Short mmCIF file of C-alpha atoms in Angstrom, two decimals:
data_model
loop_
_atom_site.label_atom_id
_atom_site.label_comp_id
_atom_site.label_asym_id
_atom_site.label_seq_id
_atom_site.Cartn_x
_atom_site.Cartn_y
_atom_site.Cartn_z
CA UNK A 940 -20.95 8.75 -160.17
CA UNK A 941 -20.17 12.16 -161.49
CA UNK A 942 -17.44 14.84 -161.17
CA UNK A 943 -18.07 17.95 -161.11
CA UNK A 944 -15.07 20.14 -161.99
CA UNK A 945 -14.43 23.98 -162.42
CA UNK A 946 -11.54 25.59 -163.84
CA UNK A 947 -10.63 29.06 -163.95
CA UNK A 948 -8.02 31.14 -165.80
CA UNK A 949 -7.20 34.68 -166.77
CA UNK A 950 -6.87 34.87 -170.64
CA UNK A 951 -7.69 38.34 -171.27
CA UNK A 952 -9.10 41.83 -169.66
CA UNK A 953 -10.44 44.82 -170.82
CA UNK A 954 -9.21 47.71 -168.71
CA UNK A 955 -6.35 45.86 -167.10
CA UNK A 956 -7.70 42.84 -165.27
CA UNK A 957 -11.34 44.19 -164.81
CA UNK A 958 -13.39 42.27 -166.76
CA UNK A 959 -13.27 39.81 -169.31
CA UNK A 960 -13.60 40.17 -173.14
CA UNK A 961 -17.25 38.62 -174.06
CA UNK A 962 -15.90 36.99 -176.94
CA UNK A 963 -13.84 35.21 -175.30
CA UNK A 964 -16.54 33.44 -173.22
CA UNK A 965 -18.59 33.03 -176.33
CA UNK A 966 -15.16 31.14 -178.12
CA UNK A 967 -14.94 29.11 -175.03
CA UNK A 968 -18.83 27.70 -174.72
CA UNK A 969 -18.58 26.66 -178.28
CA UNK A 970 -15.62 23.84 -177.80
CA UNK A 971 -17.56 22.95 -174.59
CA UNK A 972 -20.81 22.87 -176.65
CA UNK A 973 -19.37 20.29 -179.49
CA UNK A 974 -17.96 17.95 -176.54
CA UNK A 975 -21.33 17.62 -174.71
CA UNK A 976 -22.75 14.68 -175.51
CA UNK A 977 -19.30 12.70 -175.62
CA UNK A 978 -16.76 14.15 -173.03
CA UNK A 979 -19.23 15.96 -171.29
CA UNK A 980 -22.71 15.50 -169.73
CA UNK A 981 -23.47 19.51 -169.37
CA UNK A 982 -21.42 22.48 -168.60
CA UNK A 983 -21.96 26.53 -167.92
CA UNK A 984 -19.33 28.77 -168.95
CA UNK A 985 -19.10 31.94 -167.00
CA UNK A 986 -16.76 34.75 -165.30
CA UNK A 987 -15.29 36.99 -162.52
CA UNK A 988 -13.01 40.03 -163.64
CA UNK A 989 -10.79 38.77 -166.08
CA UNK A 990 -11.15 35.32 -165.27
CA UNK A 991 -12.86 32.52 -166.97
CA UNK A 992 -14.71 29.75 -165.49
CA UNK A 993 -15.84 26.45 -166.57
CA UNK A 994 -18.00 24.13 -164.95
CA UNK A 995 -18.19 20.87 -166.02
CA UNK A 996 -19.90 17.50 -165.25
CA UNK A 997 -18.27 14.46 -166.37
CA UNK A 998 -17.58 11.29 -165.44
CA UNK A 999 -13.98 11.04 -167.36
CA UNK A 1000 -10.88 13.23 -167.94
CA UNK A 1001 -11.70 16.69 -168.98
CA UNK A 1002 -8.24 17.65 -169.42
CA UNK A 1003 -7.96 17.83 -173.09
CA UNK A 1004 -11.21 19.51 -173.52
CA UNK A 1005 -10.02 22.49 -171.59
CA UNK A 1006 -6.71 22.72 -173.05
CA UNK A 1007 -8.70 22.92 -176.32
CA UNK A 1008 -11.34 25.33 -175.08
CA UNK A 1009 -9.08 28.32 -173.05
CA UNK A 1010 -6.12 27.78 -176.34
CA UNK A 1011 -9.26 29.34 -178.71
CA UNK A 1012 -9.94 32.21 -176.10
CA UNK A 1013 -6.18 33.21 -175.74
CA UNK A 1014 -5.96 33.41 -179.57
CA UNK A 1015 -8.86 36.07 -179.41
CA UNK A 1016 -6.95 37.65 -176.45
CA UNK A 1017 -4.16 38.31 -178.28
CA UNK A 1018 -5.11 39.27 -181.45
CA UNK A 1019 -7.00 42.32 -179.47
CA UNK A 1020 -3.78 42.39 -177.44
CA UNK A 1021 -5.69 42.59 -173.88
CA UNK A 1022 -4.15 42.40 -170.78
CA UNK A 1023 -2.58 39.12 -169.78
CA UNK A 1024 -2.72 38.81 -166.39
CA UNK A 1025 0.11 36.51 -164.39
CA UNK A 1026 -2.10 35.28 -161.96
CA UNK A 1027 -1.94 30.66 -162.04
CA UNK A 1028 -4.83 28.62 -163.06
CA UNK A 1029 -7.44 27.32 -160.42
CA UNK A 1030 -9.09 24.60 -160.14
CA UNK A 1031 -11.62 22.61 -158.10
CA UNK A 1032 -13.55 19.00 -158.05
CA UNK A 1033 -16.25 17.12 -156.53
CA UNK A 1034 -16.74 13.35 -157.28
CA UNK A 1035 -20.21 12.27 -156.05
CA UNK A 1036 -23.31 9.57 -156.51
CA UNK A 1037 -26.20 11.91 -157.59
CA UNK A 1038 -28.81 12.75 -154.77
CA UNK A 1039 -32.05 12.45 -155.36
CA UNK A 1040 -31.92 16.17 -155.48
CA UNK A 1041 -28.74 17.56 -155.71
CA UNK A 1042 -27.94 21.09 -155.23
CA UNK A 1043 -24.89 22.79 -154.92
CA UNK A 1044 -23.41 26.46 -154.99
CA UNK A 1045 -20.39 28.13 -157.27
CA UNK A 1046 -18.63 30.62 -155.21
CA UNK A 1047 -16.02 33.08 -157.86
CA UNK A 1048 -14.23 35.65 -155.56
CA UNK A 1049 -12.05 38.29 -157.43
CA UNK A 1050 -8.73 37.26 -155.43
CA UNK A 1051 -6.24 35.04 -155.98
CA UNK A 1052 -5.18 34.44 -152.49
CA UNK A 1053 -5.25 31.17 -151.71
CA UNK A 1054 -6.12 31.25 -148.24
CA UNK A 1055 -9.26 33.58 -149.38
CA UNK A 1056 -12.21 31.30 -148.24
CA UNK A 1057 -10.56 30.35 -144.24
CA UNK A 1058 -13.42 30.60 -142.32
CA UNK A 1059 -15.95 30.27 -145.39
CA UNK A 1060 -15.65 26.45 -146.34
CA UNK A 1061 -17.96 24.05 -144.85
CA UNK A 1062 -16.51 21.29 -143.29
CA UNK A 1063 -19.01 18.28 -144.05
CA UNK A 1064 -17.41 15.14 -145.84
CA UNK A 1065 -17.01 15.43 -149.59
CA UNK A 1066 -19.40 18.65 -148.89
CA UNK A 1067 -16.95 21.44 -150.61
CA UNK A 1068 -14.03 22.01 -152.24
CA UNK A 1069 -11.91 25.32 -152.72
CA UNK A 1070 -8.86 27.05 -154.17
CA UNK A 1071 -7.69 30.74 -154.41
CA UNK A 1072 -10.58 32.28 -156.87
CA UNK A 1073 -13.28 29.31 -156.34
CA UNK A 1074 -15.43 27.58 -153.81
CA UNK A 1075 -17.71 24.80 -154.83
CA UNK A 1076 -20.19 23.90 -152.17
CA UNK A 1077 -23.36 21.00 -152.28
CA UNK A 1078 -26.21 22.06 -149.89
CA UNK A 1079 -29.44 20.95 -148.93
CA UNK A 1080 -30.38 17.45 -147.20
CA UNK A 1081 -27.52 15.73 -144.93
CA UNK A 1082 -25.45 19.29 -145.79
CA UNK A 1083 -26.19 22.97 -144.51
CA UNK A 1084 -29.33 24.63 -146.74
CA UNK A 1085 -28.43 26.95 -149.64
CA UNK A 1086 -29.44 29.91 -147.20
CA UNK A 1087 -27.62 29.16 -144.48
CA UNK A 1088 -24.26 28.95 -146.79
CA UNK A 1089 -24.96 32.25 -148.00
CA UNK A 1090 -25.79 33.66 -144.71
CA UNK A 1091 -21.92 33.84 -144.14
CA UNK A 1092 -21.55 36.83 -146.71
CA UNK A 1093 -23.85 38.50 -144.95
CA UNK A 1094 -22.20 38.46 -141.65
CA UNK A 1095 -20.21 41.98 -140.16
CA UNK A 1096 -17.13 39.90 -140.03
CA UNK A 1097 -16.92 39.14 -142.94
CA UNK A 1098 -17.90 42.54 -144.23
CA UNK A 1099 -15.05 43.53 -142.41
CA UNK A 1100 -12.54 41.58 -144.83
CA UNK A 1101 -13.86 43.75 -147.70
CA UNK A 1102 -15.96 40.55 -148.89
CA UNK A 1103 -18.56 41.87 -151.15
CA UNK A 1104 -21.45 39.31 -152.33
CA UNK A 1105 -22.43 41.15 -155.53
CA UNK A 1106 -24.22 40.07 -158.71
CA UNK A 1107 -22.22 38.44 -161.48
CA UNK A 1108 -23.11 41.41 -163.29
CA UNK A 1109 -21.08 43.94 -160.59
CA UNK A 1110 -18.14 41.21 -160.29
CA UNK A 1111 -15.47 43.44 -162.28
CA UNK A 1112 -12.40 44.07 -160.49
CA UNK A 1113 -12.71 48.00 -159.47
CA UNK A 1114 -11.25 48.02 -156.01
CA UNK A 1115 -8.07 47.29 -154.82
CA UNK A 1116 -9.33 46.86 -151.42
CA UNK A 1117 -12.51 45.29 -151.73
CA UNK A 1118 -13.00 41.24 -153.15
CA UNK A 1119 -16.56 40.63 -155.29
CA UNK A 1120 -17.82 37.56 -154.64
CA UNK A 1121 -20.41 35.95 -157.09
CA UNK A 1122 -22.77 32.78 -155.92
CA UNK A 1123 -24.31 30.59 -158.83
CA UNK A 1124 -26.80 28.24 -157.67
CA UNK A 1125 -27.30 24.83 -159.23
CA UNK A 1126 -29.19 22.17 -159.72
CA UNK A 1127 -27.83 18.45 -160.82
CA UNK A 1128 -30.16 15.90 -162.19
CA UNK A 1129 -29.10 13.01 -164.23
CA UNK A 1130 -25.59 14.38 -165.17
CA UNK A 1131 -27.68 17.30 -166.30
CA UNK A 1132 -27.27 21.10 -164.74
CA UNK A 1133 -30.01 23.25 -163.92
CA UNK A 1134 -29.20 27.23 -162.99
CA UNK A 1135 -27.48 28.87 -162.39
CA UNK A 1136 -29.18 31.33 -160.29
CA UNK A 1137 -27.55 34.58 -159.45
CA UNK A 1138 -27.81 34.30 -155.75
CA UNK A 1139 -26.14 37.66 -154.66
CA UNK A 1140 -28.66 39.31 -157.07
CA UNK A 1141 -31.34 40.51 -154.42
CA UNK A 1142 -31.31 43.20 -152.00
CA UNK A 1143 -31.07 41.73 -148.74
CA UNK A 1144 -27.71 41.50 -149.62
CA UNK A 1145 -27.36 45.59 -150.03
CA UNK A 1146 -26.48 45.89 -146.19
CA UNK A 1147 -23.09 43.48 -146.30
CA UNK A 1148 -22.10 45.00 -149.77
CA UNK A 1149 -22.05 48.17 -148.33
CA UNK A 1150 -20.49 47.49 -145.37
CA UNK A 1151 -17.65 45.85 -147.45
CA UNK A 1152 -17.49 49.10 -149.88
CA UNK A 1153 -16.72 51.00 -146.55
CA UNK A 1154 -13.28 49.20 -146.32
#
């Protein structure tokens, strides 16, 4: 049994709340990167706008690890005195016996609304789990395939809400009328993470982006 949990907090943007501070996310893998092996089987430490994200597998309290790991990024944040953005913490979990394959899909949307992802979230049993910034969603087998998940960014709809599916890359905070949304694609074998992939990093999603840019 193994939980997967991701946590998310603003500790400090460049430009405003546009993008995070690189050495921040740097700071932040390293406590991560001493606890693996003890409190933690794997993690990925990654981003959208000024917010940092932290996926972790575990199968115990992760608490304490995190307070350690996001204290050492706010002390870089305010030496450089960036932007300290009032938005709450988010976070999301997923307790689950291992598949024989197990796949699953980090959604990071630029918005901390959090009724952001009605309509979005699957609704299969202990399929997916969300909250304002974050959607965490396992695919494949008895659940809906990684396409078909990602087929809902692509829909005119949701275009419509100013939903962009963009490339981590593209996922800074520009517009205050269109949301980027990010997709990481994993794979989980033996408490072990493979990915991500950058799933909105292809063309076929041009079309929806911009239709969303249009709003």
């Amino acid at each position: 049994m193994y939980t997967v949990t991701v946590y998310a907090k603003p500790l400090g943007g460049i430009a405003g709340c546009t993008r995070v501070y690189p050495d921040i996310l740097q700071a932040v893998d390293k406590v991560f990167r001493n606890a693996k092996g003890s409190v933690l089987h794997d993690f990925v430490v990654t981003h959208i706008g000024d917010r940092v994200v932290s996926l972790l597998v575990s199968d115990g309290d992760v608490e304490e690890v995190i307070k350690e790991a996001y204290a050492v990024g706010e002390e870089i944040a305010e030496k450089r005195k960036l932007f300290k953005n009032p938005a709450a913490e988010t976070s999301v979990s997923l307790t689950f016996e291992e598949r024989e394959s197990e796949a699953f899909v980090l959604f990071l949307a630029g918005s901390s609304n959090n009724g952001f992802w009605n309509g979005l979230i699957p609704k299969g049993e202990n399929q997916a789990a969300s909250a304002a910034s974050l959607m965490l969603c396992r695919t494949e087998g008895e659940f809906c395939t990684t396409a078909e998940l990602l087929e809902t960014f692509a829909d005119e709809s949701v275009s419509a809400r100013g939903i962009a599916p963009v490339s981590l890359c593209d996922s800074s905070i520009v517009r205050t009328k269109v949301t980027p949304v990010v997709a990481l694609g994993f794979s989980l074998g033996n408490g072990m993470l493979t990915g991500p992939l950058d799933l909105f990093d292809t063309p076929l999603f041009d079309a929806p982006r911009f239709r969303a840019s249009q709003q």
